[in-house]
Coordinates of C-alpha atoms in Angstrom, one line a residue:
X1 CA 83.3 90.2 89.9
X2 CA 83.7 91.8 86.7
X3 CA 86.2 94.7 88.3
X4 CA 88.1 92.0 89.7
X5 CA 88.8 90.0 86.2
X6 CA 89.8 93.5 84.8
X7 CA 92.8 94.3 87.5
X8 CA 93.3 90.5 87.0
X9 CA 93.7 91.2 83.4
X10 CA 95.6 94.7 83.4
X11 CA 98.2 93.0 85.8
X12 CA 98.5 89.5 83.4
X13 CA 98.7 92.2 80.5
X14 CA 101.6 94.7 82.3
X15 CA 103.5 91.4 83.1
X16 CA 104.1 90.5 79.5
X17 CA 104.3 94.4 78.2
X18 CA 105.1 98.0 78.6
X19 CA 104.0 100.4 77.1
X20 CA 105.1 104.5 76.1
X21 CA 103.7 105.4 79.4
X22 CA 105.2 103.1 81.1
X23 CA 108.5 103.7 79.6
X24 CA 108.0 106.8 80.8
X25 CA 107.5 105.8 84.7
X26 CA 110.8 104.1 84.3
X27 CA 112.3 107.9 83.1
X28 CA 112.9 107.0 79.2
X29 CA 112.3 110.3 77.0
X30 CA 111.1 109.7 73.4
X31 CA 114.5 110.6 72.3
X32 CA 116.0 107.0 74.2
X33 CA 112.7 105.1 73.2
X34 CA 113.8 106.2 69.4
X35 CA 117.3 105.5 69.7
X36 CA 117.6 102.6 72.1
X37 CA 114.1 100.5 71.1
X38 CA 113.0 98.5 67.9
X39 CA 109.5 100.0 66.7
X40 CA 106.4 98.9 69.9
X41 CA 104.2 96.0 68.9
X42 CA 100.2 96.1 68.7
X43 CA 99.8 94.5 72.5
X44 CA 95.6 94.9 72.4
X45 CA 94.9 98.3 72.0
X46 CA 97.7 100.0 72.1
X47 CA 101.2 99.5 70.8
X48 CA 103.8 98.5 73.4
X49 CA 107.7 96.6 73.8
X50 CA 107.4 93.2 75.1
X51 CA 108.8 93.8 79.3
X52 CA 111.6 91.1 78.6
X53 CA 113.0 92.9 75.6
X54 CA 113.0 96.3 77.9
X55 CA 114.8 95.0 80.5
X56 CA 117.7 93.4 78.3
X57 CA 117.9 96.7 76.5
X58 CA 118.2 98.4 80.2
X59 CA 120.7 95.9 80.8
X60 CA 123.4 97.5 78.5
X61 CA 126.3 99.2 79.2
X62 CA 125.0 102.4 76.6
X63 CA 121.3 102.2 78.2
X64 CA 122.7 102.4 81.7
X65 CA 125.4 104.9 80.8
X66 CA 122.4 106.8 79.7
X67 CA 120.1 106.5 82.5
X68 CA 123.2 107.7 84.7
X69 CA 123.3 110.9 83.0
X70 CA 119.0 111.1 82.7
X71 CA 119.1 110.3 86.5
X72 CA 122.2 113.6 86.9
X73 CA 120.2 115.9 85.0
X74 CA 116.7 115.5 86.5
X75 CA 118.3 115.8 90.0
X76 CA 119.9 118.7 89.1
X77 CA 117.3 120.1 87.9
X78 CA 115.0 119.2 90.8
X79 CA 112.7 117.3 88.7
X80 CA 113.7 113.2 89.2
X81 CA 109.9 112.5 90.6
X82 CA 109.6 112.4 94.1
X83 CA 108.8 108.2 94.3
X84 CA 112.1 107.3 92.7
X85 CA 114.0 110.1 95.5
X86 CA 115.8 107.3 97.3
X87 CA 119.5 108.9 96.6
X88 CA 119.9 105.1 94.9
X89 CA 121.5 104.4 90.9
X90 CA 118.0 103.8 89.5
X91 CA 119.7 101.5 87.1
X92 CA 119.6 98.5 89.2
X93 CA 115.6 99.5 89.6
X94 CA 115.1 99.7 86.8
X95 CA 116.7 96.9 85.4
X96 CA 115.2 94.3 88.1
X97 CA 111.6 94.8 86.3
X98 CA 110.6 95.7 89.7
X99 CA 108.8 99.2 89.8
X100 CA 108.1 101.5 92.6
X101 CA 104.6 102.6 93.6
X102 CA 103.6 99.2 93.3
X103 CA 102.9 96.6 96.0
X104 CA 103.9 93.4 96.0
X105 CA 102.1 90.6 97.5
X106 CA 102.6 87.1 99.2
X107 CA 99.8 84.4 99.7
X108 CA 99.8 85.1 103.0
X109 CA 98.4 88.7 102.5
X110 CA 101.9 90.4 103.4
X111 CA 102.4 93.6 101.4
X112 CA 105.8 94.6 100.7
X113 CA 106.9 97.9 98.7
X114 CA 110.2 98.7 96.9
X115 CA 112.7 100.9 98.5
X116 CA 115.4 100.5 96.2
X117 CA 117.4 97.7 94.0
X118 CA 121.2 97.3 93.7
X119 CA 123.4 94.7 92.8
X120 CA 120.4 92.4 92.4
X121 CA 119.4 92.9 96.6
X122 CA 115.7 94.2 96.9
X123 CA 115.5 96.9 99.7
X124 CA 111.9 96.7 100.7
X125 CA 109.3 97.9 104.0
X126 CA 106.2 96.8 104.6
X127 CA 102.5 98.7 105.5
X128 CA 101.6 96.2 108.4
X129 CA 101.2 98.9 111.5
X130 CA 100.8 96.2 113.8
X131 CA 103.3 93.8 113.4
X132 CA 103.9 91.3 115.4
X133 CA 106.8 91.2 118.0
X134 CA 110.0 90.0 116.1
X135 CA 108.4 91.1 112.6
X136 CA 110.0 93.3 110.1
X137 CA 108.7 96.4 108.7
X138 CA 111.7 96.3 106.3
X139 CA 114.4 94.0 104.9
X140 CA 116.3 92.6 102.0
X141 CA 116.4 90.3 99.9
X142 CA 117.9 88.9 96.7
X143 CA 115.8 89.6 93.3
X144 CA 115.2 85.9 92.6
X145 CA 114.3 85.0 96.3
X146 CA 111.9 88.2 96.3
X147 CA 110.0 87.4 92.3
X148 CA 109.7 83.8 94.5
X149 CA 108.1 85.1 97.6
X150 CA 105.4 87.4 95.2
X151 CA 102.3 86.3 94.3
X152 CA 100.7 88.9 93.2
X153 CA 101.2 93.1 92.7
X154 CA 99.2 96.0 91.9
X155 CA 99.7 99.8 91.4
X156 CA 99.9 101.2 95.1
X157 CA 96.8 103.1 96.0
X158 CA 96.3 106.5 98.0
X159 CA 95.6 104.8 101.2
X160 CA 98.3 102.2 100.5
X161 CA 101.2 104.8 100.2
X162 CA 100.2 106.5 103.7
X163 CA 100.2 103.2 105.3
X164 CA 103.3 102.5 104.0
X165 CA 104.5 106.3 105.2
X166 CA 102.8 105.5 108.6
X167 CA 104.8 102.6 109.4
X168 CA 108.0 104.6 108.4
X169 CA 107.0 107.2 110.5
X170 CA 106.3 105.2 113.9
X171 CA 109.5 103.2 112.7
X172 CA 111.4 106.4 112.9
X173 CA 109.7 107.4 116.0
X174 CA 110.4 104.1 117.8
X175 CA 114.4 104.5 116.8
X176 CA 114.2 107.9 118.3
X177 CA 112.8 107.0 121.4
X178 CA 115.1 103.9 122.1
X179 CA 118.0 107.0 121.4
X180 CA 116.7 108.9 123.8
X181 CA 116.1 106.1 126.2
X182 CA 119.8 105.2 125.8
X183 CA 121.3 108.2 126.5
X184 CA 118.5 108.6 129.2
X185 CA 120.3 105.3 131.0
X186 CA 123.6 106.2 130.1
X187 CA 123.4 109.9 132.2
X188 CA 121.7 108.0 134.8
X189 CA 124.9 105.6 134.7
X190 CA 127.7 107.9 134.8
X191 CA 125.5 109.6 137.5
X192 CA 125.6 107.1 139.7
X193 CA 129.5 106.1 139.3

């Protein structure tokens, strides 16, 4: 009971603030928290930003112009962390408030992580191996229609990532097999003409 009202209260907490380390996650250096952000606020016991002033201060044209070139040079140098590897602008990510390596959830028990955000459409996939015929292990949808559908999120655990990586994995398999099955017909086709 008592772990439970703690992830209850670390999650009501990182709704309302972010902190260094979080800054971080979302690929700020002290250098852009120094020149871009107002002095942190004592948020319990730390110091943090308040989450809604972060994202209007990612929302500028500087701050974005600067995570464009942050993005650049961490690619280049083969160092942009492997989670945020999506060949995607981060910007829109970033600015969203959504984060990867976090799972999102409905009432319904339906987990959904984030691929990607631009232009305000959520790119997400889901961990459910067994899905039922006609469901989808990914989608899109807009920002506002996806903050509606959560009800709740958490950091994604071990376990939780490989799921996620399973379902991609027997996705890609499936869409490799229907290829092969294609072309399978089509020989069998032209064979027969």
């Amino acid at each position: 009971m008592r772990e439970k009202e703690s992830k209850a209260a670390s999650a009501a907490w990182h709704r309302e603030w972010i902190s260094k380390k979080g800054l971080r996650e979302r690929l700020w250096t002290d250098r852009a928290i120094a020149d871009f952000l107002k002095p942190p606020q004592e948020a319990g016991p730390i110091k943090a930003w308040k989450r809604k002033y972060i994202l209007r201060v990612e929302q500028t044209p500087a701050f974005r112009a600067w995570m464009v070139q942050r993005q650049d040079w961490l690619i280049l140098r083969g160092k942009l962390p492997q989670a945020l590897q999506t060949g995607e602008d981060m910007t829109g990510l970033i600015g969203s408030g959504l984060t990867l390596r976090t799972v999102y959830e409905n009432k319904q028990g339906e987990k959904r992580l984030i691929v990607s955000v631009t232009d305000n459409v959520v790119l997400w996939k889901t961990a459910d191996p067994d899905l039922p015929t006609g469901g989808k292990s990914q989608g899109s949808a807009t920002l506002a229609s996806f903050r509606r559908w959560t009800a709740s999120e958490h950091p994604a655990s071990d376990a939780e990532r490989e799921a996620f990586d399973r379902v991609s994995r027997r996705r890609k398999s499936e869409r490799q097999n229907t290829r092969e099955l294609r072309a399978m017909k089509n020989r069998i086709h032209q064979e027969n003409s």
